[in-house]
Coordinates of C-alpha atoms in Angstrom, one line a residue:
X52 CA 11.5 0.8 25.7
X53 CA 10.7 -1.4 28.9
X54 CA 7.8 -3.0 27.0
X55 CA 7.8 -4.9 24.0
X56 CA 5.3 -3.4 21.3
X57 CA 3.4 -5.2 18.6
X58 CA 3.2 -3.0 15.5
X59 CA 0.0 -3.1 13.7
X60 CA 0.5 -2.1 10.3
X61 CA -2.5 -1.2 8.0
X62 CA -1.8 -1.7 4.6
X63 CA -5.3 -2.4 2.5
X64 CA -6.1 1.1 1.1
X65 CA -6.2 2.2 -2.6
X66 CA -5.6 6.4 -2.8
X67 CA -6.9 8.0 -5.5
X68 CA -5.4 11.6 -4.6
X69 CA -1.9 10.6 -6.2
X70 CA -2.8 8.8 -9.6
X71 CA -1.6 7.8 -12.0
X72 CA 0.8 6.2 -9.1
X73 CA -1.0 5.1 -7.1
X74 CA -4.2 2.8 -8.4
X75 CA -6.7 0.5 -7.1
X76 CA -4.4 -2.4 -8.1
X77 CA -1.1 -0.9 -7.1
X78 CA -2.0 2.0 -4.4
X79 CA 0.5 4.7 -2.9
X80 CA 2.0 2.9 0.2
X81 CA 3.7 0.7 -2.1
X82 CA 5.5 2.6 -3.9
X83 CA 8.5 5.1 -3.9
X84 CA 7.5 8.1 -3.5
X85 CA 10.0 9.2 -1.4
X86 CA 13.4 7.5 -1.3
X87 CA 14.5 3.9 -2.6
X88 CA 11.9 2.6 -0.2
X89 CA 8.2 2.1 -0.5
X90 CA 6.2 4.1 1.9
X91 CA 5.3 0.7 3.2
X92 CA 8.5 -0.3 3.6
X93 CA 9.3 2.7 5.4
X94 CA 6.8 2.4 8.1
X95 CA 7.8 -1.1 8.8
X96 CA 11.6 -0.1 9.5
X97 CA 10.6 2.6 11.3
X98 CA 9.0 0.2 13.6
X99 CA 11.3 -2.4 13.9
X100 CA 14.1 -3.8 16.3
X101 CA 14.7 -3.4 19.7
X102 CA 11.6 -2.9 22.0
X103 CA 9.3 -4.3 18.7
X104 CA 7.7 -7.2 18.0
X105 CA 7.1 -9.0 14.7
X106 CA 4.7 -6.7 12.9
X107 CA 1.0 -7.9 12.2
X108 CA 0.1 -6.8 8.6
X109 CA -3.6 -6.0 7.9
X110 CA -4.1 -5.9 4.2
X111 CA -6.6 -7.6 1.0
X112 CA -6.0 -10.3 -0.5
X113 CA -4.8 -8.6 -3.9
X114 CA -1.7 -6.6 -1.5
X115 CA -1.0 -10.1 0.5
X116 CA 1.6 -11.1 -1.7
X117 CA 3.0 -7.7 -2.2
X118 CA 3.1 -7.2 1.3
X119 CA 5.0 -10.3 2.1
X120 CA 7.5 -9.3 -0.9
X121 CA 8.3 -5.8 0.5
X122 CA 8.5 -6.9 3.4
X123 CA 11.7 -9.4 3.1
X124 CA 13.0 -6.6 0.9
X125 CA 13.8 -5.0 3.7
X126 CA 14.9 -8.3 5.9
X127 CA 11.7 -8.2 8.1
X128 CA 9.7 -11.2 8.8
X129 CA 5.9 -10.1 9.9
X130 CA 4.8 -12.3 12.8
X131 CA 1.1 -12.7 11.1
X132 CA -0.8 -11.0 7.6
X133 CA -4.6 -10.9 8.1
X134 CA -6.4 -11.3 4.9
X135 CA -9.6 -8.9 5.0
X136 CA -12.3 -10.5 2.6
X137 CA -13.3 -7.1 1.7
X138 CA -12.2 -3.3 2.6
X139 CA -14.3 -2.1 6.3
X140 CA -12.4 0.9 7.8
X141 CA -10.4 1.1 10.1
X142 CA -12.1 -0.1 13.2
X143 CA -12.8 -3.8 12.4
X144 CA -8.7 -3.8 11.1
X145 CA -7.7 -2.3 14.7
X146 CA -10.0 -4.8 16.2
X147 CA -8.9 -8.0 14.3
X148 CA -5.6 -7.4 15.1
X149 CA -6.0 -6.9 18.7
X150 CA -8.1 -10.5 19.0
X151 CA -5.4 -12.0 17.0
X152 CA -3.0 -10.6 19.7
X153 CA -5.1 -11.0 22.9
X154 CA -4.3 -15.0 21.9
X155 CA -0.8 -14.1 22.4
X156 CA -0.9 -11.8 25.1
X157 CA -3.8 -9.4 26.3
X158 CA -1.5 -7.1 28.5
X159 CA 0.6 -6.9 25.5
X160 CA 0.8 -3.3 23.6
X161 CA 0.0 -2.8 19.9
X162 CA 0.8 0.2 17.8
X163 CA -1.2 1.0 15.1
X164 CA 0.0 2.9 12.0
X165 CA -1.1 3.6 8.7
X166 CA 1.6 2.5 6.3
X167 CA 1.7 5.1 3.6
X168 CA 3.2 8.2 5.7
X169 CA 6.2 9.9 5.9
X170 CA 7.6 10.2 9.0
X171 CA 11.5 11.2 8.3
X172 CA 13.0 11.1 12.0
X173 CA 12.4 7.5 13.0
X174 CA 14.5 8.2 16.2
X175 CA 12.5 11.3 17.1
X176 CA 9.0 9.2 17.1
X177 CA 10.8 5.9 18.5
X178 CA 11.5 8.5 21.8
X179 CA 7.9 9.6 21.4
X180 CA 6.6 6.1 21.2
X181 CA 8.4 5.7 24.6
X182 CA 7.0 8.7 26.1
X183 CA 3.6 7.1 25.5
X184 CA 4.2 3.6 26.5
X185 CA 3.7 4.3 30.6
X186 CA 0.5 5.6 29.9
X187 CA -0.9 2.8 27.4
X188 CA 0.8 0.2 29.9
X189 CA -1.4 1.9 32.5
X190 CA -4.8 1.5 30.3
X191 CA -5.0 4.4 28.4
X192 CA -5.5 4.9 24.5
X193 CA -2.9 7.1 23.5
X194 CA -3.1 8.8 20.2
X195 CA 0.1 10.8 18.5
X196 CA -1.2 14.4 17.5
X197 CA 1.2 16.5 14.7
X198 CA 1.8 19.7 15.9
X199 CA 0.1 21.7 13.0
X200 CA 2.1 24.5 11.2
X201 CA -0.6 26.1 9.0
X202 CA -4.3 26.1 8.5
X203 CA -5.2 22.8 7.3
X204 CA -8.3 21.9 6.3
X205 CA -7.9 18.4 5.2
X206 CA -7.1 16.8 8.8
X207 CA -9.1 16.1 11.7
X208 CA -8.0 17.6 14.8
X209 CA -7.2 16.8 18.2
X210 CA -8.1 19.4 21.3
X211 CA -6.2 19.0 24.1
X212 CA -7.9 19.1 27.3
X213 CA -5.2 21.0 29.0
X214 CA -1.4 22.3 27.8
X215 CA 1.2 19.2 27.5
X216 CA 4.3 21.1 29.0
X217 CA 6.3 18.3 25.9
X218 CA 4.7 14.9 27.4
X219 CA 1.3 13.0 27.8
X220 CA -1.5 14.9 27.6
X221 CA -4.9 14.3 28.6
X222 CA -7.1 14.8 25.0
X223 CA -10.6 16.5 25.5
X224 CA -12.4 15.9 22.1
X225 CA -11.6 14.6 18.2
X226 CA -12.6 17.7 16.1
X227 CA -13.7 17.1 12.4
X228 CA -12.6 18.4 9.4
X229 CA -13.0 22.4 9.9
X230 CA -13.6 25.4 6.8
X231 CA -10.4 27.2 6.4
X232 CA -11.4 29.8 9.1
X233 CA -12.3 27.3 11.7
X234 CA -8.4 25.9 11.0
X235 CA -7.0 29.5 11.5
X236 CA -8.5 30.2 14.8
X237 CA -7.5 26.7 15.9
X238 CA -3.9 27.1 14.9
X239 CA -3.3 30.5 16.7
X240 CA -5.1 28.8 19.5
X241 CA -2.4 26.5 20.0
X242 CA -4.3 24.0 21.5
X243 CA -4.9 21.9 18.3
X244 CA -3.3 19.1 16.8
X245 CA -3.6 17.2 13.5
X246 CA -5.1 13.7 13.9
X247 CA -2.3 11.3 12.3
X248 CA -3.9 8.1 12.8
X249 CA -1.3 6.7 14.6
X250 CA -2.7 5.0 18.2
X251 CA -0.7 3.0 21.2
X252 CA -2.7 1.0 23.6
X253 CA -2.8 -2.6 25.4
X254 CA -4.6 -5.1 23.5
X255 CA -6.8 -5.3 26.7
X256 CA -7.8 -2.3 26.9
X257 CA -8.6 -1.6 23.5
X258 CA -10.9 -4.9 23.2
X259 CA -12.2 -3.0 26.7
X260 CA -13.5 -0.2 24.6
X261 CA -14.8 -2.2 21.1
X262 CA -17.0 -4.0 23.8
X263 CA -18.5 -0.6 25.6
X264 CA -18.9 1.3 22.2
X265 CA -19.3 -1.4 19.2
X266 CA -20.2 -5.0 21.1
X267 CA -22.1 -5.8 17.6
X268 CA -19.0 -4.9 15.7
X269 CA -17.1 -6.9 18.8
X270 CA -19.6 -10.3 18.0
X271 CA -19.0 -9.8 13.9
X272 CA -15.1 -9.8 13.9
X273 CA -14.4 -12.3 16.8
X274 CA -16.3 -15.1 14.5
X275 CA -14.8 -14.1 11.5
X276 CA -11.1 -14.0 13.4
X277 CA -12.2 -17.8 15.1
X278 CA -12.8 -18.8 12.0
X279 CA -10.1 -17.8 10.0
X280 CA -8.2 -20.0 8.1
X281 CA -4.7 -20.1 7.1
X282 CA -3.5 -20.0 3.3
X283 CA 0.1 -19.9 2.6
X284 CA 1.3 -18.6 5.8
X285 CA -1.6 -15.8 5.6
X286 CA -4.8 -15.7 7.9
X287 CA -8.0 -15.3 6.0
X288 CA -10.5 -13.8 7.5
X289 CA -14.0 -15.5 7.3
X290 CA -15.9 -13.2 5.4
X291 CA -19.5 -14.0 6.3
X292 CA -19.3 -12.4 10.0
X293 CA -16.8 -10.0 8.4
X294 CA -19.0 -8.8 6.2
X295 CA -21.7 -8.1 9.1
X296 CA -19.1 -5.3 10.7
X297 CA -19.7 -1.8 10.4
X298 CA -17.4 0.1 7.7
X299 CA -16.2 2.5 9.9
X300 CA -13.3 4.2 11.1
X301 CA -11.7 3.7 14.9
X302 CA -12.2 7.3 15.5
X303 CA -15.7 6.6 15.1
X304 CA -16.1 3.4 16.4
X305 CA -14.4 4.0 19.7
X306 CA -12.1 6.7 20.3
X307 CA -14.8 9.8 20.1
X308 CA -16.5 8.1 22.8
X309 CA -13.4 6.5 25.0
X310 CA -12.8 7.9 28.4
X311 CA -8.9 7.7 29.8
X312 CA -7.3 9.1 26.6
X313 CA -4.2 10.9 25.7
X314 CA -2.3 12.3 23.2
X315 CA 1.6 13.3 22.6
X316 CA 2.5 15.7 20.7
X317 CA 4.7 15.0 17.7
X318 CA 6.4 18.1 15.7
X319 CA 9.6 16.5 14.2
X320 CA 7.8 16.2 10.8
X321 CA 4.7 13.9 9.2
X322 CA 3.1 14.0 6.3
X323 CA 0.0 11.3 5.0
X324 CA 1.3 12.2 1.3
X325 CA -2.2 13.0 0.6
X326 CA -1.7 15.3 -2.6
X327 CA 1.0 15.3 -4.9
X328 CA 2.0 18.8 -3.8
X329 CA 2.6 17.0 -0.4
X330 CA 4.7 14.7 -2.3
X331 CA 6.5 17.8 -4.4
X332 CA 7.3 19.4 -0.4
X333 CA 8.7 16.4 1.2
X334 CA 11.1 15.9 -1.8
X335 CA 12.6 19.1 -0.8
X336 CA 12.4 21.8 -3.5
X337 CA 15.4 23.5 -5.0
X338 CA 15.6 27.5 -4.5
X339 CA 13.2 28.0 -7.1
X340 CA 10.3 25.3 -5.8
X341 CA 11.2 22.8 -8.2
X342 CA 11.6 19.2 -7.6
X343 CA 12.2 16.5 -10.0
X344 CA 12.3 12.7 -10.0
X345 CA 14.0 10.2 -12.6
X346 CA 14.3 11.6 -16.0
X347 CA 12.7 15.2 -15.4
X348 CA 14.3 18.6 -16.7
X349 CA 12.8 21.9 -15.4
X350 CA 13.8 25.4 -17.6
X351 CA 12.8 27.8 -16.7
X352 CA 9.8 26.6 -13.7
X353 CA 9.1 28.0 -10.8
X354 CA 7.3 25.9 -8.0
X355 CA 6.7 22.7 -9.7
X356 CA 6.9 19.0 -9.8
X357 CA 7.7 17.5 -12.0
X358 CA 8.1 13.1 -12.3
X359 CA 8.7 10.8 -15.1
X360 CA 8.5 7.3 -13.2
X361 CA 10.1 5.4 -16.5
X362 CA 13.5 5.3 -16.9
X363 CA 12.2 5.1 -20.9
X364 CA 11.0 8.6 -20.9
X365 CA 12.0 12.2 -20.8
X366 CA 9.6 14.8 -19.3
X367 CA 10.8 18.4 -20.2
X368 CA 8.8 21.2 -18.3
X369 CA 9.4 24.7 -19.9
X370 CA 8.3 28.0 -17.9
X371 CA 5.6 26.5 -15.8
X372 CA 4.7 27.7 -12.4
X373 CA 2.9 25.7 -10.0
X374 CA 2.2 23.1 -12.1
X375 CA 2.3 19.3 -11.1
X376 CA 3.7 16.8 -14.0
X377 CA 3.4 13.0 -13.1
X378 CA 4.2 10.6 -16.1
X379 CA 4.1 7.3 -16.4
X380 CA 4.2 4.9 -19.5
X381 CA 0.7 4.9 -19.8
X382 CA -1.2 7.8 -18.2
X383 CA 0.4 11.2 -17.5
X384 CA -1.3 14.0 -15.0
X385 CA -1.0 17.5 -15.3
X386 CA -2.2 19.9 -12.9
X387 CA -2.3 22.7 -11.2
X388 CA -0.4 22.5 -8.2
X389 CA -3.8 24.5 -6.1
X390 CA -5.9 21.4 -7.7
X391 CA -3.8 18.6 -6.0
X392 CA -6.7 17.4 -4.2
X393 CA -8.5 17.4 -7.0
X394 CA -7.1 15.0 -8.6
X395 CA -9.3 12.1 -8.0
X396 CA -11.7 13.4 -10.4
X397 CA -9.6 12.3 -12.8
X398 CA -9.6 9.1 -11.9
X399 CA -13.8 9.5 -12.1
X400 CA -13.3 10.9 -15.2
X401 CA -11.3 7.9 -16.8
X402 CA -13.7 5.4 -14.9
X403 CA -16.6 6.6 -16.5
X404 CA -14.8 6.7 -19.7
X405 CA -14.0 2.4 -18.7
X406 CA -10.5 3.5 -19.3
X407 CA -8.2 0.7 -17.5
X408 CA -6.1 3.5 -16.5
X409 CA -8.3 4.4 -14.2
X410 CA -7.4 1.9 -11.8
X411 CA -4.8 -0.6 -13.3
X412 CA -1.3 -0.5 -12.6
X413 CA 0.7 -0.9 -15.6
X414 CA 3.2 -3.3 -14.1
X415 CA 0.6 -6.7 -12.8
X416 CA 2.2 -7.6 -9.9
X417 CA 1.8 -11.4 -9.1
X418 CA 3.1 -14.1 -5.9
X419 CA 5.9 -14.8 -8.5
X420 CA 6.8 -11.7 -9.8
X421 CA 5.5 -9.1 -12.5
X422 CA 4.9 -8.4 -15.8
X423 CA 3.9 -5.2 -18.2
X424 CA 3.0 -5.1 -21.9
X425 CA 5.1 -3.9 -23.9
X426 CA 3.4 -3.7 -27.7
X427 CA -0.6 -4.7 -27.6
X428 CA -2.0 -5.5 -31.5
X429 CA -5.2 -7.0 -32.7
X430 CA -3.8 -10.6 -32.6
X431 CA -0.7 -10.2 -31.2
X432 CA 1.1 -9.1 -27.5
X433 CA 4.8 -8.5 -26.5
X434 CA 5.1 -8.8 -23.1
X435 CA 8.1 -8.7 -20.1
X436 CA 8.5 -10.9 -17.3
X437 CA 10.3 -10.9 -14.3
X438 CA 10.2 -14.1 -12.2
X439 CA 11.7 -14.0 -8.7
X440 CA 14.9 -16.2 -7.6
X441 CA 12.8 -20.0 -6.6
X442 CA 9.7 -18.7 -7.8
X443 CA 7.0 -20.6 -10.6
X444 CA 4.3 -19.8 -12.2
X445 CA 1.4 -22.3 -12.7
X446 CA 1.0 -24.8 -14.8
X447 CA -1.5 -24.1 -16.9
X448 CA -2.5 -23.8 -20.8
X449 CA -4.5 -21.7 -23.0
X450 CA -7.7 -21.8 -25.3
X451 CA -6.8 -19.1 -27.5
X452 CA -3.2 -18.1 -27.9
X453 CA 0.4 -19.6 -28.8
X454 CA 3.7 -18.1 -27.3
X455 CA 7.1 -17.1 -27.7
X456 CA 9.6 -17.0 -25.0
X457 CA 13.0 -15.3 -25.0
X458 CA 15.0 -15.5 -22.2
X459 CA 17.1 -12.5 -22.1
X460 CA 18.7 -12.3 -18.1
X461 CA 18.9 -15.6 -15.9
X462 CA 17.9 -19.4 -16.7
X463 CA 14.2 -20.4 -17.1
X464 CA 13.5 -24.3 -16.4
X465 CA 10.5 -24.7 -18.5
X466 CA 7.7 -27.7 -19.1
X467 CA 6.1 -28.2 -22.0
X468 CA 4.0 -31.4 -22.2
X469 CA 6.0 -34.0 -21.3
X470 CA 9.5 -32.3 -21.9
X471 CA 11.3 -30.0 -19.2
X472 CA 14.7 -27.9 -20.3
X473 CA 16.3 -25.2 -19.2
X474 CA 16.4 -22.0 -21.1
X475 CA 19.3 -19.8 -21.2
X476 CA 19.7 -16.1 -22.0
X477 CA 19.4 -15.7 -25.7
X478 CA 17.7 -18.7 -26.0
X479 CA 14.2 -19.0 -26.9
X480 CA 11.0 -21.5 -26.7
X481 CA 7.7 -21.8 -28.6
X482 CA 5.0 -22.6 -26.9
X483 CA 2.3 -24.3 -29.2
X484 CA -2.0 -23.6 -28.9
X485 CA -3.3 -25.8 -26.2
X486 CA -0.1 -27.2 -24.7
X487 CA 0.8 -27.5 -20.8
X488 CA 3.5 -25.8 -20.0
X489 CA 4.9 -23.7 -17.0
X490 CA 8.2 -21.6 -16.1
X491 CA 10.4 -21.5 -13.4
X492 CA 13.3 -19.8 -12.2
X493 CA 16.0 -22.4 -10.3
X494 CA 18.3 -19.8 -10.2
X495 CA 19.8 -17.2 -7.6
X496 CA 18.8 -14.1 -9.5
X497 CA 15.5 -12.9 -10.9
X498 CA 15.0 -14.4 -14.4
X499 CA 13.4 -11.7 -17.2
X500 CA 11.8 -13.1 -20.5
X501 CA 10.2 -11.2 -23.4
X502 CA 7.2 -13.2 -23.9
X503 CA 5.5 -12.6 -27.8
X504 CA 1.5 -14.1 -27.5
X505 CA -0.3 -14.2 -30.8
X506 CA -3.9 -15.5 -31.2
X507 CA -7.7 -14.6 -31.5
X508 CA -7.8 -13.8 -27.6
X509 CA -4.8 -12.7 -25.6
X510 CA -7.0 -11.9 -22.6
X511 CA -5.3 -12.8 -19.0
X512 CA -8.2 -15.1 -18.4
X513 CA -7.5 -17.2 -21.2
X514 CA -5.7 -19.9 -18.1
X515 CA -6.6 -23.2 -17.5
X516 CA -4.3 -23.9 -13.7
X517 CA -3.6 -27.4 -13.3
X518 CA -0.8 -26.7 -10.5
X519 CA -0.3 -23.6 -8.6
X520 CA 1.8 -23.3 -5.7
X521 CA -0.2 -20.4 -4.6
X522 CA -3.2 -21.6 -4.4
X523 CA -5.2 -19.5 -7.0
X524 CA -8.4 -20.7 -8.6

């Protein structure tokens, strides 16, 4: 690359289409679906080092500590995370992002990418992210189409205004959605590719096009980025003139009604995970069409997933056929594999029902680290907690409840009151009804305590903060 790029990564959705995986609280680019590495993770390796900047992160405020986590697991430091008060689309994330960079350099270029696909041969789009870079240098919005390889119905399309010959091609129209028909005529027309959501253009020219085909939207998210304030090396949004923006998508917004654009064509493999039996092909099915994750034994199955994402859990599947198994400690999904897209009605299902399930992660993720329950009673709750190397949770104290901790892997420095000790593995400390207290981890390596609450309300609001180094209410 002759040009360093900006990658714009946009990490604020919450999929319903792979529960019980991925949740509102804990959605699919954030987990490992596919390899060691989150989907997340992925896309930001995929567009790092030479030729890219610092990434700029676009996420909630819910992800922002998530994001910055994943993101050092993988040694990457992003050069800015916008906060988004609350979720608009597509088209007012692109946008933020490209005022935040037009600061830095309007002539500069930004890729934008969704960060919960699969895009296995990094080097393969790396060469045709250079392919396109002439062409967004030059002004143009250049989109990446995925050469299709069967009817799909659940993709937008891209028609090409004329045939590529391999390079930049000029792109005639965005084509919605189509009935299964509509996709079989397009694929043996071969002038058709899948829209991925993936975009390269200057910052310039992209702010050129907000202002011809969404100057209100333009006016809404210029205030709320000028008046954006910084929180813990974040950028919050301001979320009255955020709020006046349009939810909508870019394709919407701007690119159906851009002039000067272009598409390359992209066939070394993509996927937007959107189903789990998207998940169950990119994991590679053995000879029979079964594929299995963690502690999952097939007998006997015949093109069929199956998953149990505990290590404290066995999931047996015994003569099923295109059937899709997903456990987890507290929900498990079972499907037919032609239902995959169904599956969100499960999730209405289970809302409707007000079953937590529905859109809680078991494992609460938190700036500090995590915790899940373990054991839940009427007056009583076991819990385990993992606090990161440095890290500290407030310190705070409770209305209702008294607790037990037991350290059982690192060194906990705790406060109660007045006192501060450290805690050692196979130690343990009481924590009495109404006392201050807090817990830290000075050590190198993540700390893990078993922490046994008893009381008339064991409720996570049950906190009264008096310190917090992250700035929660």
């Amino acid at each position: 690359m002759n040009q360093t790029i900006t990658p714009v990564l946009l990490a604020g959705g919450s999929g319903t289409r792979l529960w019980p995986l991925s949740r509102k609280s804990y959605p699919k680019q954030f987990a490992s679906l596919i390899g060691e590495n989150s989907l997340f993770q992925a896309s930001a390796e995929r567009f790092s080092g030479p030729g890219f900047a610092a990434p700029v992160v676009v996420t909630n405020s819910d992800f922002r500590f998530i994001v910055t986590e994943q993101l050092t697991g993988v040694g990457i430091d992003p050069g800015a995370v916008l906060i988004e008060p609350a979720g608009r689309n597509t088209a007012p994330a692109v946008l933020a992002a490209a005022l935040h960079l037009a600061a830095q350099d309007p002539d500069g270029l930004m890729l934008v990418a969704p960060s919960d696909h699969v895009i296995p041969d990094a080097v393969a789009f790396r060469a045709a992210v250079d392919m396109a870079t002439p062409a967004a240098a030059a002004g143009q919005l250049v989109t990446f189409g995925i050469t299709p390889d069967r009817p799909e119905t659940g993709y937008g399309y891209l028609e090409l205004a004329g045939k590529t010959g391999g390079g930049v091609a000029p792109l005639k129209r965005f084509v919605e959605k189509p009935d299964l028909a509509t996709a079989e005529a397009m694929l043996a027309d071969g002038a058709y590719l899948w829209n991925a959501g993936l975009f390269l253009f200057s910052v310039k020219a992209i702010l050129a096009a907000f202002e011809a085909h969404a100057p209100d939207m333009v006016a809404a998210v210029k205030a709320a980025v000028s008046d954006a304030q910084p929180d813990l090396g974040f950028l919050r949004l301001a979320p009255e003139p955020w709020g006046q923006a349009e939810n909508v998508s870019i394709d919407y917004a701007v690119m159906e009604k851009a002039d000067d654009l272009a598409v390359v064509p992209f066939s070394a493999g993509w996927s937007d995970l959107g189903g789990w039996d998207a998940v169950w092909a990119e994991m590679g099915p053995d000879g029979r069409g079964v594929a299995t994750h963690g502690p999952a034994t097939a007998i006997d199955c015949d093109a069929t997933l199956l998953r149990a994402e505990s290590d404290g859990q066995v999931v047996v599947g015994l003569g099923l056929k295109d059937t899709l198994v997903v456990a987890m400690p507290d929900a498990v999904l079972v499907a037919d594999k032609s239902r995959a897209q169904d599956v969100k009605l499960a999730v209405t299902a289970l809302k409707a029902k007000q079953a937590v399930q529905a859109e809680t992660f078991p494992r609460d993720h938190r700036p500090w680290g995590w915790f899940e329950s373990l054991v839940i009673g009427d007056r009583f709750q076991v819990k385990r907690i993992v606090v990161h190397p440095g890290a500290a949770l407030s310190l705070q104290s409770h209305h209702h409840r008294a607790e037990h901790w037991i350290v059982v892997e690192g060194t906990a420095k705790v406060t109660i009151d007045e006192e501060i000790k450290l805690v050692s593995e196979n130690q343990s400390v009481y924590i009495p009804l109404g006392a201050v207290h807090r817990m830290e981890n000075p050590g190198k390596v993540p700390m893990v305590l078993i922490e046994v609450q008893t009381g008339t309300y064991l409720g996570e609001d049950d906190i009264i903060r008096y310190e917090d180094v992250y700035a929660r209410g």
